[in-house]
XYZ file of C-alpha atoms in Angstrom:
631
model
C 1.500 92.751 41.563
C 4.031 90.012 40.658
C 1.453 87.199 41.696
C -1.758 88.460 39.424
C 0.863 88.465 36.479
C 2.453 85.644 36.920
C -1.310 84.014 37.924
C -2.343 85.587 34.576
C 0.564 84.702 32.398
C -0.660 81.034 33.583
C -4.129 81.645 32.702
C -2.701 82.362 29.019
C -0.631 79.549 28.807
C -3.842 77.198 29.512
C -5.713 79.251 26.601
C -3.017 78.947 23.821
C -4.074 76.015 21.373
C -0.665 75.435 20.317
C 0.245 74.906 23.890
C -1.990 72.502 24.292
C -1.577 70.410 21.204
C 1.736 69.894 22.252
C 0.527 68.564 25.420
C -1.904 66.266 24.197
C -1.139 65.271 20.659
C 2.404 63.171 22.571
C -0.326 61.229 24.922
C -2.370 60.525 22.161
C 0.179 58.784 20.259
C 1.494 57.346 23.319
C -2.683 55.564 23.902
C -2.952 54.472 20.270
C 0.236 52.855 20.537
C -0.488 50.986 23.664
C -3.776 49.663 22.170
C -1.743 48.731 18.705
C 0.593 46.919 21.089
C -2.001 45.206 23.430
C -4.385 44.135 20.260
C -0.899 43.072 18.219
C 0.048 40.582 21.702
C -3.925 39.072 21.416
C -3.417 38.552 17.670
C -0.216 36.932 17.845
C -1.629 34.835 21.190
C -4.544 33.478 18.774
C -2.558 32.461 15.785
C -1.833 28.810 15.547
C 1.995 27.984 14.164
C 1.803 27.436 10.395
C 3.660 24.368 8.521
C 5.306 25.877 4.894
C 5.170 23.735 2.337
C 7.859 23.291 0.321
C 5.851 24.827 -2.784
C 5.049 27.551 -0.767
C 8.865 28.111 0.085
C 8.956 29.210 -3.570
C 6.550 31.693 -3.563
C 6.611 35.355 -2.720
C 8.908 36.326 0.236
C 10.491 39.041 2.241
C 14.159 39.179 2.506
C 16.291 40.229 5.328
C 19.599 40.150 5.491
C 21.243 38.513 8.448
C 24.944 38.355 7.499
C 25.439 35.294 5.330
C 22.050 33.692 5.765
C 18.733 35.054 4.746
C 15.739 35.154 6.606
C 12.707 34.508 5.416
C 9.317 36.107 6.569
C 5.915 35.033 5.030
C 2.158 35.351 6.375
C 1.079 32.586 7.769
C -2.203 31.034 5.912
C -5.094 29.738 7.584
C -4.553 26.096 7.368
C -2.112 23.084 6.180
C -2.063 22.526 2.578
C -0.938 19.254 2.469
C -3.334 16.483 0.924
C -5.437 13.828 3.572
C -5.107 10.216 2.424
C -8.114 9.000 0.319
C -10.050 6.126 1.693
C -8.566 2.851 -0.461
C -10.991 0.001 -0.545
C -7.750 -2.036 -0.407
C -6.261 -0.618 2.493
C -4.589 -2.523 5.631
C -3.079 -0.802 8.565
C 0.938 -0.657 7.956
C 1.211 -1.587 11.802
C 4.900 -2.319 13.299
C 5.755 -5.548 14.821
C 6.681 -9.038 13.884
C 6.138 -9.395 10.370
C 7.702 -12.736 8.824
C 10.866 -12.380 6.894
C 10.466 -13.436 3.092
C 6.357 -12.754 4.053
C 4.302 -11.150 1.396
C 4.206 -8.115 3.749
C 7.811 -8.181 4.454
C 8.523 -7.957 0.881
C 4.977 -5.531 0.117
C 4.214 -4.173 3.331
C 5.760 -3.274 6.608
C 8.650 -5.432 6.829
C 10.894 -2.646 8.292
C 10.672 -3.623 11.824
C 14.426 -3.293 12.915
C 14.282 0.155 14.424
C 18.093 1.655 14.762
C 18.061 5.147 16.407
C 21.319 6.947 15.288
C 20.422 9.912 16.922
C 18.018 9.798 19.743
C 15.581 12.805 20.646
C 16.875 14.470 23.558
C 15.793 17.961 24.894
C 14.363 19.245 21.933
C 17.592 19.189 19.333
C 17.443 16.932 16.604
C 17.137 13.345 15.721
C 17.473 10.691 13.415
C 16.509 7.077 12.957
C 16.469 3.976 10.245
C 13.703 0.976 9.741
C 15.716 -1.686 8.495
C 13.801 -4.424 6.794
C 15.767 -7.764 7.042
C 13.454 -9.488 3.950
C 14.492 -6.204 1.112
C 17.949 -5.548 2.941
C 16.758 -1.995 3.091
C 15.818 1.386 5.238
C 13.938 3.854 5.341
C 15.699 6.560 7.439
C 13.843 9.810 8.832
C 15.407 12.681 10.843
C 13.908 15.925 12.846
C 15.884 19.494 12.548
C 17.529 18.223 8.969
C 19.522 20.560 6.735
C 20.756 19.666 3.285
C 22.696 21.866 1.694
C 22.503 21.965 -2.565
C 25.085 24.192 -2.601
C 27.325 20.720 -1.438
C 25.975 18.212 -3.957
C 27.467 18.252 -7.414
C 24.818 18.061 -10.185
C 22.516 19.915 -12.704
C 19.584 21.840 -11.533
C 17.340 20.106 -12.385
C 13.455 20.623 -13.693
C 14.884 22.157 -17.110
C 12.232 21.346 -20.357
C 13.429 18.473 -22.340
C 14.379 20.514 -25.264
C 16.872 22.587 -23.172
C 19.189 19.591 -22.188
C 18.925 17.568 -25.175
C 22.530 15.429 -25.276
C 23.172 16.167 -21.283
C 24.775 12.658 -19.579
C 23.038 10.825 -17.106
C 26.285 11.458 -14.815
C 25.313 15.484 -14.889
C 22.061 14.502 -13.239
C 22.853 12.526 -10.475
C 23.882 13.748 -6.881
C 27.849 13.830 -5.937
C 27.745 15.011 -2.296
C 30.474 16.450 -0.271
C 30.897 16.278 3.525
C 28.690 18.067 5.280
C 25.415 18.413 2.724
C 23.324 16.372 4.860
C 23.784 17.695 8.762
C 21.527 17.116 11.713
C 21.391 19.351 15.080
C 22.350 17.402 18.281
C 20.715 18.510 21.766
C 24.334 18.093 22.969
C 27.635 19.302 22.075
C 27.964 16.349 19.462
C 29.503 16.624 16.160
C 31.356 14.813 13.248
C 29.964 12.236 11.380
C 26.274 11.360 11.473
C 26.720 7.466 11.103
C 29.465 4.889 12.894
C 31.828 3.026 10.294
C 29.925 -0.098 9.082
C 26.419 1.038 9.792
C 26.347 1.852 5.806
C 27.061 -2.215 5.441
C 24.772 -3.251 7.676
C 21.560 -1.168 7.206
C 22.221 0.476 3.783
C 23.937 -2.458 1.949
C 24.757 -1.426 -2.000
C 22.989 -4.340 -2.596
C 24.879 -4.589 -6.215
C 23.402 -0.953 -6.954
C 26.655 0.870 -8.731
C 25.494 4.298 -7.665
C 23.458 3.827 -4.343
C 22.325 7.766 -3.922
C 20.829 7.234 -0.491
C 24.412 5.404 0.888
C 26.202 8.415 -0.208
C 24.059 11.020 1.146
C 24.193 9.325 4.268
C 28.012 9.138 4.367
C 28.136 12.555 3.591
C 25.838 13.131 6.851
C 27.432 15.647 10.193
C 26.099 15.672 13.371
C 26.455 19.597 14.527
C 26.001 20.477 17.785
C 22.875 23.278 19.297
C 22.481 26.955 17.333
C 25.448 25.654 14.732
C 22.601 24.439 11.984
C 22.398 27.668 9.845
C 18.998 27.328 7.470
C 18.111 29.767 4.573
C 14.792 28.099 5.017
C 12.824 25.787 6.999
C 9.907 23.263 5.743
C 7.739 22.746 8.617
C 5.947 19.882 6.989
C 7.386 16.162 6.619
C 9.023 15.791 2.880
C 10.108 12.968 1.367
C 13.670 13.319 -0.553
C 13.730 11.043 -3.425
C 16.439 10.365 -6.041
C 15.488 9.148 -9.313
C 17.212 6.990 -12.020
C 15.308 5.979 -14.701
C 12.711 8.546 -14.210
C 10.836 8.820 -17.903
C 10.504 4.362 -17.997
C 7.260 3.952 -16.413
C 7.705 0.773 -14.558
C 11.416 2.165 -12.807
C 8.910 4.885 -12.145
C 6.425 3.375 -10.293
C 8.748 1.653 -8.451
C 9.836 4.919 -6.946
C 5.913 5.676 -6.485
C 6.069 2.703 -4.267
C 8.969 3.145 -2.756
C 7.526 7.258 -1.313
C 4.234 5.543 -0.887
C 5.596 2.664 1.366
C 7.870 5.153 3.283
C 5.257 7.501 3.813
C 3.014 4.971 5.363
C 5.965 3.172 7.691
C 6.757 6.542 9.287
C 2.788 6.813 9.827
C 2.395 10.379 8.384
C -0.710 12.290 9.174
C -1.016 13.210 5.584
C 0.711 13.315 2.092
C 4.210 14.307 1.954
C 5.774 16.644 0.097
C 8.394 15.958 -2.178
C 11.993 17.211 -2.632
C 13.838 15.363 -5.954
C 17.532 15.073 -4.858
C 18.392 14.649 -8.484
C 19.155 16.942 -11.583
C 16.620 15.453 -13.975
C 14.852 17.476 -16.208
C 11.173 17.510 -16.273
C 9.490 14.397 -18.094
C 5.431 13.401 -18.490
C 5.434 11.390 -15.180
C 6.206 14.400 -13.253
C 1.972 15.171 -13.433
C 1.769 11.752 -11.361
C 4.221 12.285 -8.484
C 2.271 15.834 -8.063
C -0.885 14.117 -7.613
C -0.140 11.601 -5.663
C 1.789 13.883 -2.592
C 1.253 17.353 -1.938
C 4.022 19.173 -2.930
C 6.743 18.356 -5.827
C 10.283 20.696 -5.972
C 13.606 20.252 -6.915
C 16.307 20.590 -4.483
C 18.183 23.080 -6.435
C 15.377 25.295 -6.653
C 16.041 26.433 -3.215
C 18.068 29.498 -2.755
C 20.741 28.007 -0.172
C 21.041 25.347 2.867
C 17.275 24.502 3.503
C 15.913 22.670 6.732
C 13.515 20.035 7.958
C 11.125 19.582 10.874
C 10.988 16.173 9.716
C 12.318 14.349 6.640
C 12.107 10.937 5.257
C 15.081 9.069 2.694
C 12.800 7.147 0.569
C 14.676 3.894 -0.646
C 15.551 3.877 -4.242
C 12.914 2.138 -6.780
C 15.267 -0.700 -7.350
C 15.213 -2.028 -3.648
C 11.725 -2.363 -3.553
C 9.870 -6.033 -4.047
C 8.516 -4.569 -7.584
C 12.344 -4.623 -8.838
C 13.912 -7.520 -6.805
C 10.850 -9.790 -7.537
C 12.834 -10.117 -11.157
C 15.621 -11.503 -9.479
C 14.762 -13.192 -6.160
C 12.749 -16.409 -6.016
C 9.721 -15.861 -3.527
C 6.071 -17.356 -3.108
C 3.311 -14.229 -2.690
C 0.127 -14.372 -4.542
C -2.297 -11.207 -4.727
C -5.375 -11.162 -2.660
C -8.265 -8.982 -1.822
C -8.489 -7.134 1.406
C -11.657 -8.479 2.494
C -10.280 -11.958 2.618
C -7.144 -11.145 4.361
C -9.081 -9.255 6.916
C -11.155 -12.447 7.553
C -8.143 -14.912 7.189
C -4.635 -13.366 7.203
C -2.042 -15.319 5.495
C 1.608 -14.855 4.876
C 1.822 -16.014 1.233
C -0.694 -13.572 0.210
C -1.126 -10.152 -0.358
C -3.307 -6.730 -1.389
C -0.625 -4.071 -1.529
C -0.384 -3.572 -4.422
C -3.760 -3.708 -5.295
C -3.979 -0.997 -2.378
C -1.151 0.927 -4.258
C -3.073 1.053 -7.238
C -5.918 2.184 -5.804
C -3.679 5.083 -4.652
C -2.739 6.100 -7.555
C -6.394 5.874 -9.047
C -7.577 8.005 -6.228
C -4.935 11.131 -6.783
C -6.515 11.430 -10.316
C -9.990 11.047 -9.115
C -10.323 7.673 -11.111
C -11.142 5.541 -8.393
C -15.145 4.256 -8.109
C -17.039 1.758 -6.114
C -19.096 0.856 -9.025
C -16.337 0.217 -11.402
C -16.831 -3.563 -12.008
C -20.857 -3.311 -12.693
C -19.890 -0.237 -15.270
C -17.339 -2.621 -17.251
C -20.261 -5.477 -17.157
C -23.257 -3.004 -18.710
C -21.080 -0.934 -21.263
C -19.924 -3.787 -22.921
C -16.371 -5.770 -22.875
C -13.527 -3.181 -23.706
C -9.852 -4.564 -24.905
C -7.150 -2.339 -24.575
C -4.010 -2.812 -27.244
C -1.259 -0.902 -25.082
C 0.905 0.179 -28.445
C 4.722 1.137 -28.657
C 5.484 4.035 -30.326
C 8.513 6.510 -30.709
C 8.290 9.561 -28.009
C 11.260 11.754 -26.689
C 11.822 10.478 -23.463
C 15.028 11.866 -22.223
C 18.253 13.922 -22.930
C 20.140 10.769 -24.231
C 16.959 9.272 -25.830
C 16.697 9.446 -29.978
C 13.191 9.368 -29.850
C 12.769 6.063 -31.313
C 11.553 3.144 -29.216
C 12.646 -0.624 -30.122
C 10.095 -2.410 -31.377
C 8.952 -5.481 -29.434
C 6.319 -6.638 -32.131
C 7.226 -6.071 -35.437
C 3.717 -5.637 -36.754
C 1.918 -4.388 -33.994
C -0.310 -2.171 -36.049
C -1.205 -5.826 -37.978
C -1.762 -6.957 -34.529
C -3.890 -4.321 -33.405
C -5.935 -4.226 -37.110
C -6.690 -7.787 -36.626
C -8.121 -7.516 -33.714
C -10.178 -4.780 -34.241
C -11.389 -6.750 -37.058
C -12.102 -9.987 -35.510
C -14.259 -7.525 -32.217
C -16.405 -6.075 -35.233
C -17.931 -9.756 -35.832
C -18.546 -10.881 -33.027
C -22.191 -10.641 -31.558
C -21.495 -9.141 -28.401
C -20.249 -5.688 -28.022
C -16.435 -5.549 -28.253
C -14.231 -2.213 -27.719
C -10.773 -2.456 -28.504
C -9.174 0.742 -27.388
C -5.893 1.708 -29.646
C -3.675 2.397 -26.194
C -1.629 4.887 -27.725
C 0.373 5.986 -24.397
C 3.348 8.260 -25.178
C 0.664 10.679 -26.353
C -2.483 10.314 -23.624
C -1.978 12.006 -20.515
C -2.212 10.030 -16.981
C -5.878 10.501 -16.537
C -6.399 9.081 -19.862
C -3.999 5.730 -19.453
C -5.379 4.939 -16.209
C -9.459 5.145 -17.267
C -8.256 2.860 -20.208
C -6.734 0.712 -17.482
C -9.174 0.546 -15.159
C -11.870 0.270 -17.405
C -10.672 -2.663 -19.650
C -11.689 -6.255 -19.714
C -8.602 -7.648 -21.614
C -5.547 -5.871 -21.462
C -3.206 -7.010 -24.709
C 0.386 -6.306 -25.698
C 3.902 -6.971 -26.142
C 6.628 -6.751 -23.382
C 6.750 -2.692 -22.652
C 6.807 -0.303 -19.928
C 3.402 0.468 -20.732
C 2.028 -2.773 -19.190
C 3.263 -1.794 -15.840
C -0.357 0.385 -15.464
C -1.713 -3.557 -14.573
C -1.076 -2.014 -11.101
C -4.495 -0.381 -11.012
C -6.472 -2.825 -12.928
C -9.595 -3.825 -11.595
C -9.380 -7.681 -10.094
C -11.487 -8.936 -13.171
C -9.212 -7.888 -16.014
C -7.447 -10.428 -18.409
C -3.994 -10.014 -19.188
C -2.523 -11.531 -22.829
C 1.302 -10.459 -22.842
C 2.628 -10.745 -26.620
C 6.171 -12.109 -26.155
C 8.518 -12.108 -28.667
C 11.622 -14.726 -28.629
C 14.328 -11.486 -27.661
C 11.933 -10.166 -24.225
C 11.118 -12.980 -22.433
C 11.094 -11.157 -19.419
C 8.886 -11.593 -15.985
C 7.698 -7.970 -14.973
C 3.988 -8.415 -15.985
C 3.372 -11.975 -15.292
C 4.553 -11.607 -11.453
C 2.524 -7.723 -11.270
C -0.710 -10.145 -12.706
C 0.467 -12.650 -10.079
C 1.104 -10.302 -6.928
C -2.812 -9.149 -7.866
C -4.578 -11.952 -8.584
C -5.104 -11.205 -12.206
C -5.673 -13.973 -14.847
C -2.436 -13.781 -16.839
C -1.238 -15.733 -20.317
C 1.833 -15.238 -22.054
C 1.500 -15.122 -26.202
C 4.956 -16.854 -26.813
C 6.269 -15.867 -30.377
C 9.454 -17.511 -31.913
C 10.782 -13.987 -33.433
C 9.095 -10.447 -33.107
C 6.608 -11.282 -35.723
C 3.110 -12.195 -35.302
C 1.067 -13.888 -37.788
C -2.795 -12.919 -37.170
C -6.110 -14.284 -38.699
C -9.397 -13.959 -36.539
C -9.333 -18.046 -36.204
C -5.058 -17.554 -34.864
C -6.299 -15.352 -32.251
C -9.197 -17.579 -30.831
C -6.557 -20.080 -31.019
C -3.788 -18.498 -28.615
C -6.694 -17.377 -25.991
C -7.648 -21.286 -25.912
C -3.910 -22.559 -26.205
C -2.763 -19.933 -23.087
C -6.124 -20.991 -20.778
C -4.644 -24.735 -21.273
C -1.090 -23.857 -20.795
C -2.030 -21.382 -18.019
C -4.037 -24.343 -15.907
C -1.047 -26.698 -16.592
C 1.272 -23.901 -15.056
C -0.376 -23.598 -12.071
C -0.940 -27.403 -11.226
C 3.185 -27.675 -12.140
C 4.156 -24.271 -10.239
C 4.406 -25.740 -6.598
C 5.876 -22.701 -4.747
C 8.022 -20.802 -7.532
C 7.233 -17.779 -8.352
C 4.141 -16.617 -10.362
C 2.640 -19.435 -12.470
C 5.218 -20.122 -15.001
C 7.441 -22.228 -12.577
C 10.489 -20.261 -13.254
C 13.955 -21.032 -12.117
C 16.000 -17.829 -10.977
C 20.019 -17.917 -11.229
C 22.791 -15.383 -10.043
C 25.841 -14.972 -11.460
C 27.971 -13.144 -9.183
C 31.590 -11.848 -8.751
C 33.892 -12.082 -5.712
C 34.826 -8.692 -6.133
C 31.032 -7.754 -5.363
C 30.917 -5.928 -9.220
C 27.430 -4.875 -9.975
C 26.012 -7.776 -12.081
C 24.217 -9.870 -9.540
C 21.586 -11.911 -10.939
C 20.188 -13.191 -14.178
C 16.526 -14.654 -14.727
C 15.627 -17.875 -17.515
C 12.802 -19.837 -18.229
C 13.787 -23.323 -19.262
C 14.894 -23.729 -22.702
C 14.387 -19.538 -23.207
C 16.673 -17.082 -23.389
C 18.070 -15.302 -20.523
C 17.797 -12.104 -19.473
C 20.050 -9.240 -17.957
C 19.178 -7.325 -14.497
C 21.771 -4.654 -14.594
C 21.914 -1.862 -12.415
C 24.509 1.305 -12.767
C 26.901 -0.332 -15.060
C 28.559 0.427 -18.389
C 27.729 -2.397 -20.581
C 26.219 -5.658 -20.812
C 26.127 -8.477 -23.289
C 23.818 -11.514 -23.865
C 24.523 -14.284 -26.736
C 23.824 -18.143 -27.757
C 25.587 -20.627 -29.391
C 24.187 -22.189 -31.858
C 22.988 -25.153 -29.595
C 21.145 -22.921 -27.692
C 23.056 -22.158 -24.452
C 23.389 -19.029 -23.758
C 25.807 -16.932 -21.888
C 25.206 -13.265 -20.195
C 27.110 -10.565 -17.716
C 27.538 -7.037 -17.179
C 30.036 -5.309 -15.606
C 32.572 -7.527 -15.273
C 30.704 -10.601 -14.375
C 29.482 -13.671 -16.697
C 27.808 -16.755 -16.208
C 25.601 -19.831 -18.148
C 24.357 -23.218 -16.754
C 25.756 -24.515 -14.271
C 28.886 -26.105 -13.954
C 29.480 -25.594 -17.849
C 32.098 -23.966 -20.046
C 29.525 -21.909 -22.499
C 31.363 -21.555 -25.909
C 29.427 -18.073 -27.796
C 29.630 -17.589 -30.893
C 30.569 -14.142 -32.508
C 27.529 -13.413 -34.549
C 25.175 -14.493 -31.637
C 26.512 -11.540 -29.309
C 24.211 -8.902 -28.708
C 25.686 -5.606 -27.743
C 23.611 -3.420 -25.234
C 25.452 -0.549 -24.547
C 24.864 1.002 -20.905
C 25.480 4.863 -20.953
C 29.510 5.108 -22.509
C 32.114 2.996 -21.448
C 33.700 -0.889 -22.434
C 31.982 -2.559 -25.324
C 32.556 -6.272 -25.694
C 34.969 -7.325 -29.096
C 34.239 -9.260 -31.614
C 36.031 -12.583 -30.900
C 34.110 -15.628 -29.621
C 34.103 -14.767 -25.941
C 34.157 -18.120 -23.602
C 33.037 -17.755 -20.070
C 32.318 -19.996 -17.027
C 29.775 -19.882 -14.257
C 31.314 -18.492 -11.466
C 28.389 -18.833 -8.862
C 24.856 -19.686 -9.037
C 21.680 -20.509 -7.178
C 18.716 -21.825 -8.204
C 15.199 -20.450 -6.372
């Protein structure tokens, strides 16, 4: 009997539906969890690595706590978002090899030919190199597995609005580092620091620059050996890490446009970089350009701890470009198109900038092939680029100094004499502090004269068309050479309106008269120029200190008044005696003609205060050259 009821208590068991459910419902689970598991392996098998941008760093994110670092998780999007290049009419490959020192494309182009490796790739870790250009007496430097940490560098955040900061000192904004902020991983068991002693003189000279940024960071640099480079975050696309000075003054500005646009094309990038400001400015109008031009635009505070780099790029500050030390140093290039430099290449010449502007154009959506008939069939516009008071910084009063003391005269008078004439004039009132950047660059691009006194605003001659006129109102105080050598570098037709004070007397007859005077004195200058720079034939001197202060060079035009080229100093003075010779320094340094003892007279001294600090006294200064040279 004991087998039937055990055989039947088993033919019960096999009937209960609870019995059962237990059995099944665990394989079940087990089956869907296999398939979950299998599908989950194809998925991650298809997915193609994504690239964060540095915007995208700052977006929405999952935090996990990993002891002191966080981790950061984020879904991966379908594709890159960083920006192709735009075709550039003006474009020439930026190819390595043996450019010419003192060339046109040594000074413009792709003179950075020295290639130092300070870290070589090896087995996957890190690396970092420099391209050291012998003609600027620069580098750009670029690095794999790169961490900078903000919580190291000393400085405001950064980004703030304008009205937030208002009376903040320049010295808040700018990077202090400490050891350490900059660190790169080693595939070996390398550490300490990043550079030997004296590669900083030899490949990052100071150049005269008081504050060199870039110098610092890179003394500040540690090697660290494999696992030991602790991130927060990691930007898998190459970024550009800029430092700004004079970041609201258009034509410093655009000098650091150059300077990210020329590194980005000597490290042959795929594609736009992003950018990361190493600075603590606050935000200011040009900010809309430096978004448009590269893909993405942070602040390096805005990260929330030691951030990383699959590849990053130290752009050289704005005032080591040729844009800045064409004020100071004496060298033959004359703008070109690309077409004819294609056919015949030549050393003196050059379309880089013209390629530049074309850039810059393009990021606004400005740029068109048909451009130059457009300007021919809608008639002959004249832009008046005005100066006008704007907030520009936290140290700014909102008042700008007036270059022309009757500008809206000027600008009346001319708009006068256009309304007579038989063929159909536009003068455009250029008022630029309040246009946006899509606005000042169509009024650039589409003018036929460009007119006005020495200003910041001029410096849009970058991305005029090849065809445009350029009358420069100079009053006796500015005689300065930014916009005749941009005119000269692209081949525009250039004239200088010379006035003995900052007044300008206007009738319709006065201003037919300086266009004819400046076409005569223009043809003269280029007949008389014979190798010096642009076609004023003017003579370059340095005045220089033993002591290497920061005052390197001054600029004159015969029988006109100097002017000063100071960089990261606390004052500077300029004055003449009353027989006209003048005297000028900053920082320490002075100088005058040479080989003369230059005698100033008190009420001739001009005080321009540099940020606080000295101020020259009253008494009648004497100073003597200490060094010159003559270009």
């Amino acid at each position: 009997m004991m087998p039937v009821r055990t055989h039947h208590h088993h033919h019960q068991n096999n009937n209960n539906p609870r019995l059962l459910l237990r059995r099944i419902i665990p394989r079940i689970l087990l089956l869907v969890f296999a398939i979950y598991a299998v599908s989950f392996g194809l998925y991650l098998l298809r997915q193609v690595p994504h690239t964060p941008t540095a915007g995208e760093l700052d977006d929405e994110v999952i935090d996990v706590d990993e002891g002191e670092f966080r981790v950061v998780v984020q879904a991966p999007p379908s594709s890159s978002s960083q920006k192709p290049w735009p075709r550039l009419p003006s474009f020439l490959p930026w190819k390595s090899g043996s450019v010419p020192p003192r060339s046109c494309e040594g000074y413009f182009g792709n003179g950075f030919t020295n290639l130092v490796d300070v870290l070589p790739s090896r087995g996957g870790g890190g690396w970092f190199r420099c391209h050291y250009s012998e003609t600027l007496r620069s580098s750009i430097c670029e690095g794999g597995r790169v961490r900078i940490d903000p919580g190291l560098i000393a400085m405001s955040r950064g980004g703030e609005s304008l009205e937030q900061v208002m009376g903040r000192s320049e010295e808040e904004e700018l990077p202090r580092y400490e050891n350490g902020a900059l660190q790169v991983e080693a595939a070996a068991k390398r550490t300490g620091p990043l550079v030997e002693p004296g590669f900083l003189d030899a490949y990052v000279p100071a150049g005269g620059i008081g504050m060199h940024t870039m110098r610092s960071l890179l003394d500040s640099a540690r090697v660290v050996p494999p696992g030991e480079l602790h991130c927060s975050q990691w930007v898998e696309e190459p970024t550009l890490l800029v430092t700004r000075f004079e970041y609201a003054n258009l034509f410093h500005t655009i000098t650091d446009w150059y300077s990210a646009y020329a590194s980005s094309r000597v490290t042959d990038l795929p594609n736009r970089p992003n950018v990361v400001f190493v600075d603590g400015h606050c935000k200011a109008q040009l900010e809309q350009t430096w978004e448009a031009l590269f893909s993405n635009v942070t602040y390096v505070k805005n990260f929330s701890g030691p951030v990383c780099f699959r590849h990053a790029i130290l752009s050289p500050l704005g005032y080591e470009t040729a844009l800045f030390k064409g004020l100071s140093e004496s060298f033959s290039c004359e703008g070109a198109s690309a077409e004819s430099l294609r056919a015949k290449p030549d050393n003196q010449k050059t379309a880089r900038l013209s390629e530049f502007g074309e850039m810059i154009l393009a990021s606004f959506d400005l740029l068109r092939d048909d451009i130059l008939s457009s300007k021919r069939s809608n008639g002959l516009n004249v832009l008046f680029v005005r100066r006008e008071d704007y907030l520009a910084h936290p140290r700014h009063s909102g008042k700008v100094e007036s270059r022309l003391s009757n500008e809206k005269e000027v600008y009346d008078a001319i708009e006068s004499w256009a309304k007579g004439q038989k063929c159909k004039i536009n003068v455009i009132n250029g008022l630029f502090a309040h246009m946006n950047m899509t606005e000042q660059l169509r009024a650039i691009e589409e003018a036929s004269v460009v007119i006005g006194a020495h200003g910041a605003g001029l410096t849009h001659l970058v991305s005029a068309t090849p065809d445009t006129k350029v009358l420069e109102i100079i009053s006796s105080m500015y005689r300065r050479p930014h916009f005749a050598l941009i005119s000269h570098w692209k081949s525009l037709e250039y004239h200088a309106i010379n006035l003995p004070g900052s007044y300008a007397t206007v009738t319709d007859e006065e201003i037919e008269q300086w266009i004819k005077e400046e076409r005569k004195k223009g043809m003269k200058r280029k007949r008389k120029s014979r190798g010096t720079v642009g076609t004023a034939g003017r003579l370059y001197a340095s005045a220089c200190v033993p002591e290497k202060r920061t005052c390197r060079v001054a600029a004159c035009i015969p029988n006109s008044p100097v002017y000063l080229l100071c960089m990261g100093v606390r004052w500077a003075f300029a004055a003449a005696d009353d027989d006209g010779a003048e005297a000028f320094g900053c920082g320490g340094a002075a100088g005058g003609y040479r080989g003369t003892t230059v005698h100033v007279q008190p009420l001739g001294l001009m005080r321009l205060p540099i940020g606080k600090g000295k101020t020259k006294d009253k008494k009648t200064p004497e100073y003597r050259i200490i060094n010159d040279e003559y270009g």
